[in-house]
PDB file of N, CA and C in Angstrom:
ATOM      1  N   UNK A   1     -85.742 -23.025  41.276  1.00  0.00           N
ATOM      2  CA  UNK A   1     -84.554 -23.615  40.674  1.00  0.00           C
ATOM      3  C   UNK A   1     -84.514 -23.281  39.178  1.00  0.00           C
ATOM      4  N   UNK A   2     -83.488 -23.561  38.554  1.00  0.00           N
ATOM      5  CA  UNK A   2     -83.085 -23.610  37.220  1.00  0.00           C
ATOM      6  C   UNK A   2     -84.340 -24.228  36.280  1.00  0.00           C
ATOM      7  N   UNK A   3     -84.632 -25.539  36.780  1.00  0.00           N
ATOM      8  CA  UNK A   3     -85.298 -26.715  36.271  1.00  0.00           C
ATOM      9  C   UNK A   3     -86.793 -25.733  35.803  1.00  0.00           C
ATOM     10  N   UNK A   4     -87.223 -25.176  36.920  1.00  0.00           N
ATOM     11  CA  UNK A   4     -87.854 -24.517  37.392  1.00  0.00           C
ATOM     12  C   UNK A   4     -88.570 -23.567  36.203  1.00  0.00           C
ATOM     13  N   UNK A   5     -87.426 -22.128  36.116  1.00  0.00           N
ATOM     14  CA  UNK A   5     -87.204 -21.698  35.660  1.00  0.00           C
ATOM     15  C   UNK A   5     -87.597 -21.632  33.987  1.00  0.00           C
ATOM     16  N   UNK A   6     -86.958 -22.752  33.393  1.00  0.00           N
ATOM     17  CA  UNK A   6     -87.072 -23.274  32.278  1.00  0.00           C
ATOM     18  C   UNK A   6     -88.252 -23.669  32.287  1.00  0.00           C
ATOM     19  N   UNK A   7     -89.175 -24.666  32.685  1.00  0.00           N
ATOM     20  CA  UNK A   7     -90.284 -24.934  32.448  1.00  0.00           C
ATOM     21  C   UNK A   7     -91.039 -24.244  32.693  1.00  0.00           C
ATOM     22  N   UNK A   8     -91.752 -23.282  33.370  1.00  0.00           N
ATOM     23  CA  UNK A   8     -92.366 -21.643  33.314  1.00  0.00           C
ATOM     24  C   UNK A   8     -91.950 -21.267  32.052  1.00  0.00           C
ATOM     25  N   UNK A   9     -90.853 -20.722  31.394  1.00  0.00           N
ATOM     26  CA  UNK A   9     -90.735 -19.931  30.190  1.00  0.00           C
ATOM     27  C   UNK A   9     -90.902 -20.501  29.566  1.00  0.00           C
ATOM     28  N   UNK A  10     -90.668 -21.794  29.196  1.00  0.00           N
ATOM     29  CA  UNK A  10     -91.482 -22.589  27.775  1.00  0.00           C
ATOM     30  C   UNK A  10     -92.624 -22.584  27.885  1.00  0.00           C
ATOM     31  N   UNK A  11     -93.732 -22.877  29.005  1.00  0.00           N
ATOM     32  CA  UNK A  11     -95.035 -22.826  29.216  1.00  0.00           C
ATOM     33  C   UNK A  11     -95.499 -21.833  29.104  1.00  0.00           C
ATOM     34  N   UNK A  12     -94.967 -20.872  29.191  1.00  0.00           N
ATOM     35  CA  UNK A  12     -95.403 -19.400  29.086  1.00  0.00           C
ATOM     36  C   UNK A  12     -95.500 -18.850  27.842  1.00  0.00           C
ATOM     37  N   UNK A  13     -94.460 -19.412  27.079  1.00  0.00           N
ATOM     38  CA  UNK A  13     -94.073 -19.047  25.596  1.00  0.00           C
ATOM     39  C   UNK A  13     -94.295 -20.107  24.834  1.00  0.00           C
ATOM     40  N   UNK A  14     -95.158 -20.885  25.017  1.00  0.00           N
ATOM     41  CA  UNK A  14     -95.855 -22.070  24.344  1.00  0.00           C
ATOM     42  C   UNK A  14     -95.895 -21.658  22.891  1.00  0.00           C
ATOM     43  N   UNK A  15     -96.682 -20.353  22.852  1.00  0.00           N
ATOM     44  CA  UNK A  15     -97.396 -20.071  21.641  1.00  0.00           C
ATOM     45  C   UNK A  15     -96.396 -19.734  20.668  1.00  0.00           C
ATOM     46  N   UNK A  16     -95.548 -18.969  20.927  1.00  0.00           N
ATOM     47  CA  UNK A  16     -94.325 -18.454  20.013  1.00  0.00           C
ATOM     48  C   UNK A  16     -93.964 -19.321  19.732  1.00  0.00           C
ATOM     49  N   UNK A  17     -93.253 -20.314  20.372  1.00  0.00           N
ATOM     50  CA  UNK A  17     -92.464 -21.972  19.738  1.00  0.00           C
ATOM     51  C   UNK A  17     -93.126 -22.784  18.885  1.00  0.00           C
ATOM     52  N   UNK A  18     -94.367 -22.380  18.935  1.00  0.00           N
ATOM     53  CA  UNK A  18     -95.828 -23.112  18.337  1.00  0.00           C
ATOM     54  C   UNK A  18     -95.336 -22.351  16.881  1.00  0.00           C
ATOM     55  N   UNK A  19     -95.181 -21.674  17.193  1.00  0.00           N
ATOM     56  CA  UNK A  19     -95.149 -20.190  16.080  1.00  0.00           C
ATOM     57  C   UNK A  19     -93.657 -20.485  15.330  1.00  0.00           C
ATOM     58  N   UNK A  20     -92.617 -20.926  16.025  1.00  0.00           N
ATOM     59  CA  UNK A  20     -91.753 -20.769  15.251  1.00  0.00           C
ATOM     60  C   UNK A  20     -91.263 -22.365  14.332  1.00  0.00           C
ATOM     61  N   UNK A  21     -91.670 -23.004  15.307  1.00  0.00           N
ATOM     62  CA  UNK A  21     -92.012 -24.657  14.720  1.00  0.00           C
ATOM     63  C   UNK A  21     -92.761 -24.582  13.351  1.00  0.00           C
ATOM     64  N   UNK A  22     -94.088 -23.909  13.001  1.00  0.00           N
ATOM     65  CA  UNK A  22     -94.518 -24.123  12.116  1.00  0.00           C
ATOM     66  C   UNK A  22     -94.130 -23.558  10.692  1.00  0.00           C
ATOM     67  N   UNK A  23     -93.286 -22.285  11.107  1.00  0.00           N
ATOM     68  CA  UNK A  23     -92.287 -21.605  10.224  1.00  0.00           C
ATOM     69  C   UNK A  23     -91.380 -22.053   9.718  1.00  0.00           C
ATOM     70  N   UNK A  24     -90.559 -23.310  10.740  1.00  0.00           N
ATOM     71  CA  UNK A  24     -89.496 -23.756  10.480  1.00  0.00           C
ATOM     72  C   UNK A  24     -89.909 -25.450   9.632  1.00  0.00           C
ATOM     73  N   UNK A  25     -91.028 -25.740   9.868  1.00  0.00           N
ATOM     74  CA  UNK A  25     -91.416 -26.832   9.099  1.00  0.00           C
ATOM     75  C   UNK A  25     -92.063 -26.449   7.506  1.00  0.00           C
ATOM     76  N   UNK A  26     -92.266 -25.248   7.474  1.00  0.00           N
ATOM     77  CA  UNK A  26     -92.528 -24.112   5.991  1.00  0.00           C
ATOM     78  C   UNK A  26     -91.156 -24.205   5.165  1.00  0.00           C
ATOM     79  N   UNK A  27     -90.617 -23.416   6.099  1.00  0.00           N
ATOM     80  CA  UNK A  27     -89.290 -23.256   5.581  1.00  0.00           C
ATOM     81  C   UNK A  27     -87.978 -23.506   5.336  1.00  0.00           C
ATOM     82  N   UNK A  28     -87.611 -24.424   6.339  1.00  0.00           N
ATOM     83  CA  UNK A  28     -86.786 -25.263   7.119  1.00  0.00           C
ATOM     84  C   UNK A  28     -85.323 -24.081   7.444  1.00  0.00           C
ATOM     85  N   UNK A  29     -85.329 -22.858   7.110  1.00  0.00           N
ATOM     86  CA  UNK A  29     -84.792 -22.045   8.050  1.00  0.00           C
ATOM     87  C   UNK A  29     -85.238 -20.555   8.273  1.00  0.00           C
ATOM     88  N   UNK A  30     -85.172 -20.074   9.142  1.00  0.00           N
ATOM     89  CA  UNK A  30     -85.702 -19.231   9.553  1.00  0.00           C
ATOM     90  C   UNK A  30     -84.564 -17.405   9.494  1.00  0.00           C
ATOM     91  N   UNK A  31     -84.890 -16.287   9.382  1.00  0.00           N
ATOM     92  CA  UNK A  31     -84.187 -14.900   9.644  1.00  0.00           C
ATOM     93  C   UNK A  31     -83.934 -14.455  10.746  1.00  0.00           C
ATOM     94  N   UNK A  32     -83.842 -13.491  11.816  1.00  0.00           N
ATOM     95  CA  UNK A  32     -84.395 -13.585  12.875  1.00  0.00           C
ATOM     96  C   UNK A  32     -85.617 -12.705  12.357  1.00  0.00           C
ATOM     97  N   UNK A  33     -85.350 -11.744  10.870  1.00  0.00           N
ATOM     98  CA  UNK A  33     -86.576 -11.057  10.902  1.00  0.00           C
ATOM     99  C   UNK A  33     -87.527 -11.527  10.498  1.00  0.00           C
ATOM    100  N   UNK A  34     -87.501 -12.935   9.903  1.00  0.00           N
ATOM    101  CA  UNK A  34     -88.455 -13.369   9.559  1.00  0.00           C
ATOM    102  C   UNK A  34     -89.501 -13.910  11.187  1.00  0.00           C
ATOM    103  N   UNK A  35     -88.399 -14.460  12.212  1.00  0.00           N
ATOM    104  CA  UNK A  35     -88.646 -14.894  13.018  1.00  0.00           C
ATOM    105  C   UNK A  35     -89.489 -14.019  13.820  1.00  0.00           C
ATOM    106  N   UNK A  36     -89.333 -12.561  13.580  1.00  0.00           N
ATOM    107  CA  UNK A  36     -89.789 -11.200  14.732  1.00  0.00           C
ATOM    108  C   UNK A  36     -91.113 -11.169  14.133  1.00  0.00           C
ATOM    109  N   UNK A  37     -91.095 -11.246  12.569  1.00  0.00           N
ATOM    110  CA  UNK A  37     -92.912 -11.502  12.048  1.00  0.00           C
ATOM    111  C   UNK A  37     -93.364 -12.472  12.459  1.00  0.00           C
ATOM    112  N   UNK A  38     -92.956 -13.497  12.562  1.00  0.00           N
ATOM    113  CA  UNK A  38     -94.061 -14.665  13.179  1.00  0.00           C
ATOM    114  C   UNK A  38     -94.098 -14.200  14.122  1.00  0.00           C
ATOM    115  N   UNK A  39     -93.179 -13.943  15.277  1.00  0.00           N
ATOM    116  CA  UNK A  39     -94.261 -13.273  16.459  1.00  0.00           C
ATOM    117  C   UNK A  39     -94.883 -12.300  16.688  1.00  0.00           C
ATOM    118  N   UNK A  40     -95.006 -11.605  15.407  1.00  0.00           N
ATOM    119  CA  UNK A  40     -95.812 -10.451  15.335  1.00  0.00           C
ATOM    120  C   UNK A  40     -97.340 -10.557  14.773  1.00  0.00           C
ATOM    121  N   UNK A  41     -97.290 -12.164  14.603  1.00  0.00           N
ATOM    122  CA  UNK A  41     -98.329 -12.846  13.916  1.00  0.00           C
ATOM    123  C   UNK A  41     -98.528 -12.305  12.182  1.00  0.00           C
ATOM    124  N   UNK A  42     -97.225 -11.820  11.399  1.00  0.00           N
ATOM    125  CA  UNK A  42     -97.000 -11.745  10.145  1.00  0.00           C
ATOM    126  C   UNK A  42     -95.960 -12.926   9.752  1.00  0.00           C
ATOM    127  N   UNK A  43     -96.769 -13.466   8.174  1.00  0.00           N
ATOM    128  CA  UNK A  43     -96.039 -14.650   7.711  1.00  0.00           C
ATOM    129  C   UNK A  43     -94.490 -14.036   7.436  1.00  0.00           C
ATOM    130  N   UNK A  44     -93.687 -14.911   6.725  1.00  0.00           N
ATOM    131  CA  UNK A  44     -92.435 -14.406   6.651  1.00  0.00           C
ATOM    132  C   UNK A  44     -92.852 -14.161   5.180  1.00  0.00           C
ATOM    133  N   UNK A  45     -91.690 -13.460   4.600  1.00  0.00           N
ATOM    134  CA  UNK A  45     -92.066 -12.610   2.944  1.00  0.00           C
ATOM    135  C   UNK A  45     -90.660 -13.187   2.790  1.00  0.00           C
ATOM    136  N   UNK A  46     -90.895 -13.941   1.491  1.00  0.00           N
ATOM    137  CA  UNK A  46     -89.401 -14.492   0.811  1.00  0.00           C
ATOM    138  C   UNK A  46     -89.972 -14.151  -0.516  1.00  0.00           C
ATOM    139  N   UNK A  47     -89.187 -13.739  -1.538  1.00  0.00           N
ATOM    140  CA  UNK A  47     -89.306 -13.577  -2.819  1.00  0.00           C
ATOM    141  C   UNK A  47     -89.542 -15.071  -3.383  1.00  0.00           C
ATOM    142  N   UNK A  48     -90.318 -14.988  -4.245  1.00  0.00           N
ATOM    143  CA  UNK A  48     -90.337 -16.122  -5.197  1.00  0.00           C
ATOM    144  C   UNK A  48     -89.007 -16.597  -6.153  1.00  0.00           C
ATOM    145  N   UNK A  49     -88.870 -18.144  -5.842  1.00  0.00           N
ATOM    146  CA  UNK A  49     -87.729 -18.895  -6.744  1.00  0.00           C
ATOM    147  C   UNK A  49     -88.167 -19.259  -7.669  1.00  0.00           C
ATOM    148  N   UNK A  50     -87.219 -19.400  -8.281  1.00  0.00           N
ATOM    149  CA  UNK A  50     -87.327 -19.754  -9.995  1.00  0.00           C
ATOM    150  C   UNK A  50     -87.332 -21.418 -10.032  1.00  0.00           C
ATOM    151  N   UNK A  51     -87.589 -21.612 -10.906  1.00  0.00           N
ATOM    152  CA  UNK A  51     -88.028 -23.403 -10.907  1.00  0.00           C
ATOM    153  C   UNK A  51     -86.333 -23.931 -10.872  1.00  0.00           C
ATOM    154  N   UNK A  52     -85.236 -23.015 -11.315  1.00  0.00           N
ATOM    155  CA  UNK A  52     -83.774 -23.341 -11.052  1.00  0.00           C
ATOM    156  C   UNK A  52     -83.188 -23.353 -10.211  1.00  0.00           C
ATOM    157  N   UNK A  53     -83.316 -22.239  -9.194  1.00  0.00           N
ATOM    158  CA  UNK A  53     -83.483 -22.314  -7.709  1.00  0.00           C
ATOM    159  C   UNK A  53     -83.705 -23.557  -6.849  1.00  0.00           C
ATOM    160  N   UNK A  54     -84.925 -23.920  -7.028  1.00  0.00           N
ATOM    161  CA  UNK A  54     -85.836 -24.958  -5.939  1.00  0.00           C
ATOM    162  C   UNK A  54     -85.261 -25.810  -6.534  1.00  0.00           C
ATOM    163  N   UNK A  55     -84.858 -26.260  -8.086  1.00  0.00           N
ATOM    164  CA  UNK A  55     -84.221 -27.707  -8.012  1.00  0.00           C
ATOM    165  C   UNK A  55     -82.737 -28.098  -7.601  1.00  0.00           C
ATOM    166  N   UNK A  56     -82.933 -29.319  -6.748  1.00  0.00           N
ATOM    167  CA  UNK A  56     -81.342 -29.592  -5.955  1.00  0.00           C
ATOM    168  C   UNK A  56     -80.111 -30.063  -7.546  1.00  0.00           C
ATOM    169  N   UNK A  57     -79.263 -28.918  -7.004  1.00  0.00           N
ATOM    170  CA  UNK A  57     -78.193 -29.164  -7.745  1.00  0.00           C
ATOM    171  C   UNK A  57     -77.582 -30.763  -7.445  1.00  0.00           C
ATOM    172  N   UNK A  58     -76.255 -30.496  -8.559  1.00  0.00           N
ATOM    173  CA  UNK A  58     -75.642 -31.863  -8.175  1.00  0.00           C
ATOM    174  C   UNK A  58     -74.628 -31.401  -7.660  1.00  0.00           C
ATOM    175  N   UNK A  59     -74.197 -32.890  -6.786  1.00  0.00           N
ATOM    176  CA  UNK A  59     -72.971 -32.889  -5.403  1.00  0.00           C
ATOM    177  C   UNK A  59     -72.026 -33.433  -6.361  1.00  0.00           C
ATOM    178  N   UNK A  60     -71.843 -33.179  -7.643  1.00  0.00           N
ATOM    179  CA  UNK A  60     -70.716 -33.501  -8.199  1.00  0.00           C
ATOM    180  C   UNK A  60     -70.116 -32.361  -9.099  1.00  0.00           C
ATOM    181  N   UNK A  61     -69.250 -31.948  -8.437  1.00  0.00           N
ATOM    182  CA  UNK A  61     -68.710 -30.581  -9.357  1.00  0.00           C
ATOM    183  C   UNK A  61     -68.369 -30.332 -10.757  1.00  0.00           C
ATOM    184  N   UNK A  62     -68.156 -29.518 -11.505  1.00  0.00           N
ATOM    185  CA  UNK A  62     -68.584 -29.152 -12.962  1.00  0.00           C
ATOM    186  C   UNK A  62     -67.301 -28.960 -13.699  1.00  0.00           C
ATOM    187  N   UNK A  63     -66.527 -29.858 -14.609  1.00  0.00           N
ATOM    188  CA  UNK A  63     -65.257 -29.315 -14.568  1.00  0.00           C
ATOM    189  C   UNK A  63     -65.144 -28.792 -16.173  1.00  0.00           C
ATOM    190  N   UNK A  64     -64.200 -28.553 -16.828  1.00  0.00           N
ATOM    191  CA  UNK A  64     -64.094 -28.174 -18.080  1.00  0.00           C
ATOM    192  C   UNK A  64     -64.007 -29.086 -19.037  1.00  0.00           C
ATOM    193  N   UNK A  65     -64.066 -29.012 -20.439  1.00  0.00           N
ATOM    194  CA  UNK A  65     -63.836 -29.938 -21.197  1.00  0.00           C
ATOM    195  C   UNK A  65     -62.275 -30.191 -21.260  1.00  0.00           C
ATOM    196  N   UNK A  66     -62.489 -31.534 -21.475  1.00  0.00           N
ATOM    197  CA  UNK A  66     -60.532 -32.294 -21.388  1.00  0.00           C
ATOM    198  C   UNK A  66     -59.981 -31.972 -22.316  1.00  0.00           C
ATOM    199  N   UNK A  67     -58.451 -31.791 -22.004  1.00  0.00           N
ATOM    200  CA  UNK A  67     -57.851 -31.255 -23.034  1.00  0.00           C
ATOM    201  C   UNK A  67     -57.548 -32.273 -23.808  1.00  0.00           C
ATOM    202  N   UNK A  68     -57.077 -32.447 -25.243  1.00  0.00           N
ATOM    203  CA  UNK A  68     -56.312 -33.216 -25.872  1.00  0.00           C
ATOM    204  C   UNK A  68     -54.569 -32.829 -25.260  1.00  0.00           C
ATOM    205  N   UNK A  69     -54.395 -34.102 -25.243  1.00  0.00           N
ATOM    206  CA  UNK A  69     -52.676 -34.140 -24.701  1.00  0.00           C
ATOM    207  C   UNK A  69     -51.705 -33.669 -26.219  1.00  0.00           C
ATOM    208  N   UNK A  70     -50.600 -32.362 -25.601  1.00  0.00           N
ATOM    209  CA  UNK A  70     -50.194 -32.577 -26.630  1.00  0.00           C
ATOM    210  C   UNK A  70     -48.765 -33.241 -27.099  1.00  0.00           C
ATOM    211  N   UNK A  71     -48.316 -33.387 -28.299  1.00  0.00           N
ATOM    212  CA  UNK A  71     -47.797 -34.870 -29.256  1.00  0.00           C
ATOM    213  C   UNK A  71     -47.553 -34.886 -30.323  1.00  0.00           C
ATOM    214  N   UNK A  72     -47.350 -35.351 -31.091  1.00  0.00           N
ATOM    215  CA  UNK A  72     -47.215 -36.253 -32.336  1.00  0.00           C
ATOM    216  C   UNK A  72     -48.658 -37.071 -32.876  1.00  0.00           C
ATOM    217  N   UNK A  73     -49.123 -36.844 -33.990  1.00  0.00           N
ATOM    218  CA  UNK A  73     -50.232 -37.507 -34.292  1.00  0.00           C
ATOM    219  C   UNK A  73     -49.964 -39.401 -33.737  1.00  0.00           C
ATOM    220  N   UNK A  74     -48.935 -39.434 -34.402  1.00  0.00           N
ATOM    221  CA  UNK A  74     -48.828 -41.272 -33.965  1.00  0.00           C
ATOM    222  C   UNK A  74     -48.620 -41.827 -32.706  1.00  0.00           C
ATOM    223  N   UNK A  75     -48.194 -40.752 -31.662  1.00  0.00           N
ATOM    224  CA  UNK A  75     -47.883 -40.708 -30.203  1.00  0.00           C
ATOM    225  C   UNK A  75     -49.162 -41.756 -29.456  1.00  0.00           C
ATOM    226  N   UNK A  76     -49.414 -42.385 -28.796  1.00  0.00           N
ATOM    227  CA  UNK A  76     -50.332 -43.066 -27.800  1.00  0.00           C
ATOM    228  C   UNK A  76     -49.979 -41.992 -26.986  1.00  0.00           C
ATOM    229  N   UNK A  77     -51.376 -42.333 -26.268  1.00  0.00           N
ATOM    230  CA  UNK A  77     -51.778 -40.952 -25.318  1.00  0.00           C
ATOM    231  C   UNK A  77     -51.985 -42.019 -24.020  1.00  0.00           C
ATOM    232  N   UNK A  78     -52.178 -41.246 -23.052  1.00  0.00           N
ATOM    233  CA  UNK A  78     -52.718 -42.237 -21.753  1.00  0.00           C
ATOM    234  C   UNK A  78     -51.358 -41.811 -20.696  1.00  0.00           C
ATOM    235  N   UNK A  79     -51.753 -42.432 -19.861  1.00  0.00           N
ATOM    236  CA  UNK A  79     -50.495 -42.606 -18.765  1.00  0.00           C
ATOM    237  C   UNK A  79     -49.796 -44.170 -18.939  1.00  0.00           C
ATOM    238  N   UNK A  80     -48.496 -44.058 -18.413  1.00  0.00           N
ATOM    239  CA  UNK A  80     -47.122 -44.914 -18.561  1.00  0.00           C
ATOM    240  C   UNK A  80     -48.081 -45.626 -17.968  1.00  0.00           C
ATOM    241  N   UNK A  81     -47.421 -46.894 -18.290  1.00  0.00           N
ATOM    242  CA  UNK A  81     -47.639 -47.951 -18.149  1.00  0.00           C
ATOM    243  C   UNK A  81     -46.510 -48.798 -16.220  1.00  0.00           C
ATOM    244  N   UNK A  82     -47.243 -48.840 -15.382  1.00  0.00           N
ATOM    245  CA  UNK A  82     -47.174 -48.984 -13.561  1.00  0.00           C
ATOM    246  C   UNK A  82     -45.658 -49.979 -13.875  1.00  0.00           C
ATOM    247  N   UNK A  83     -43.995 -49.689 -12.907  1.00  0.00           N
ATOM    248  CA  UNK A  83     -43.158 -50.500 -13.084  1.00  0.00           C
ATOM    249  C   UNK A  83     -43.058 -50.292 -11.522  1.00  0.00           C
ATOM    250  N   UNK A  84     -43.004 -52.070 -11.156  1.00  0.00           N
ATOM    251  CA  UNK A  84     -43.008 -52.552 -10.123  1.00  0.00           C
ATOM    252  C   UNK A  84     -41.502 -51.996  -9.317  1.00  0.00           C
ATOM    253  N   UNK A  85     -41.374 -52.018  -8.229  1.00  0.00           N
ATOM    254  CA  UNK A  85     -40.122 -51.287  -7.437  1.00  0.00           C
ATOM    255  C   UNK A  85     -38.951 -51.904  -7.459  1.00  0.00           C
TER     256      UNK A  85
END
């Protein structure tokens, strides 16, 4: 059967999954060529990151400096003031 099937090839291929588990807990993602060296029993080769790299950016995007609104020096700046409907 199917069931079958599947459990033979994982048992069979124990070692590779062994193999790619421990790559993927290294790295947390994998190439496929990186993946074809681990089963070639070669580590994966990633270039070295820069200490700017490895640190997590921020989830808040980067915008420009605000403009001054332009006016009249004596002008108030801001938004109108909310009139009910």
């Amino acid at each position: 059967t199917g069931m079958d099937d599947a459990r033979r090839i994982m048992t069979e291929s124990r070692e590779d999954w062994e193999k790619i588990a421990t790559g993927l807990l290294e790295y947390e993602t994998l190439t496929g060529e990186e993946i074809t060296d681990l089963l070639d029993g070669k580590p994966p080769t990633r270039p070295d990151l820069s200490e700017e790299e490895l640190s997590p950016g921020s989830a808040v995007p980067v915008i420009g400096k605000r403009r001054k609104p332009k006016g009249d020096a004596g002008e108030a700046t801001g938004d109108p003031e909310p009139n009910p409907a």
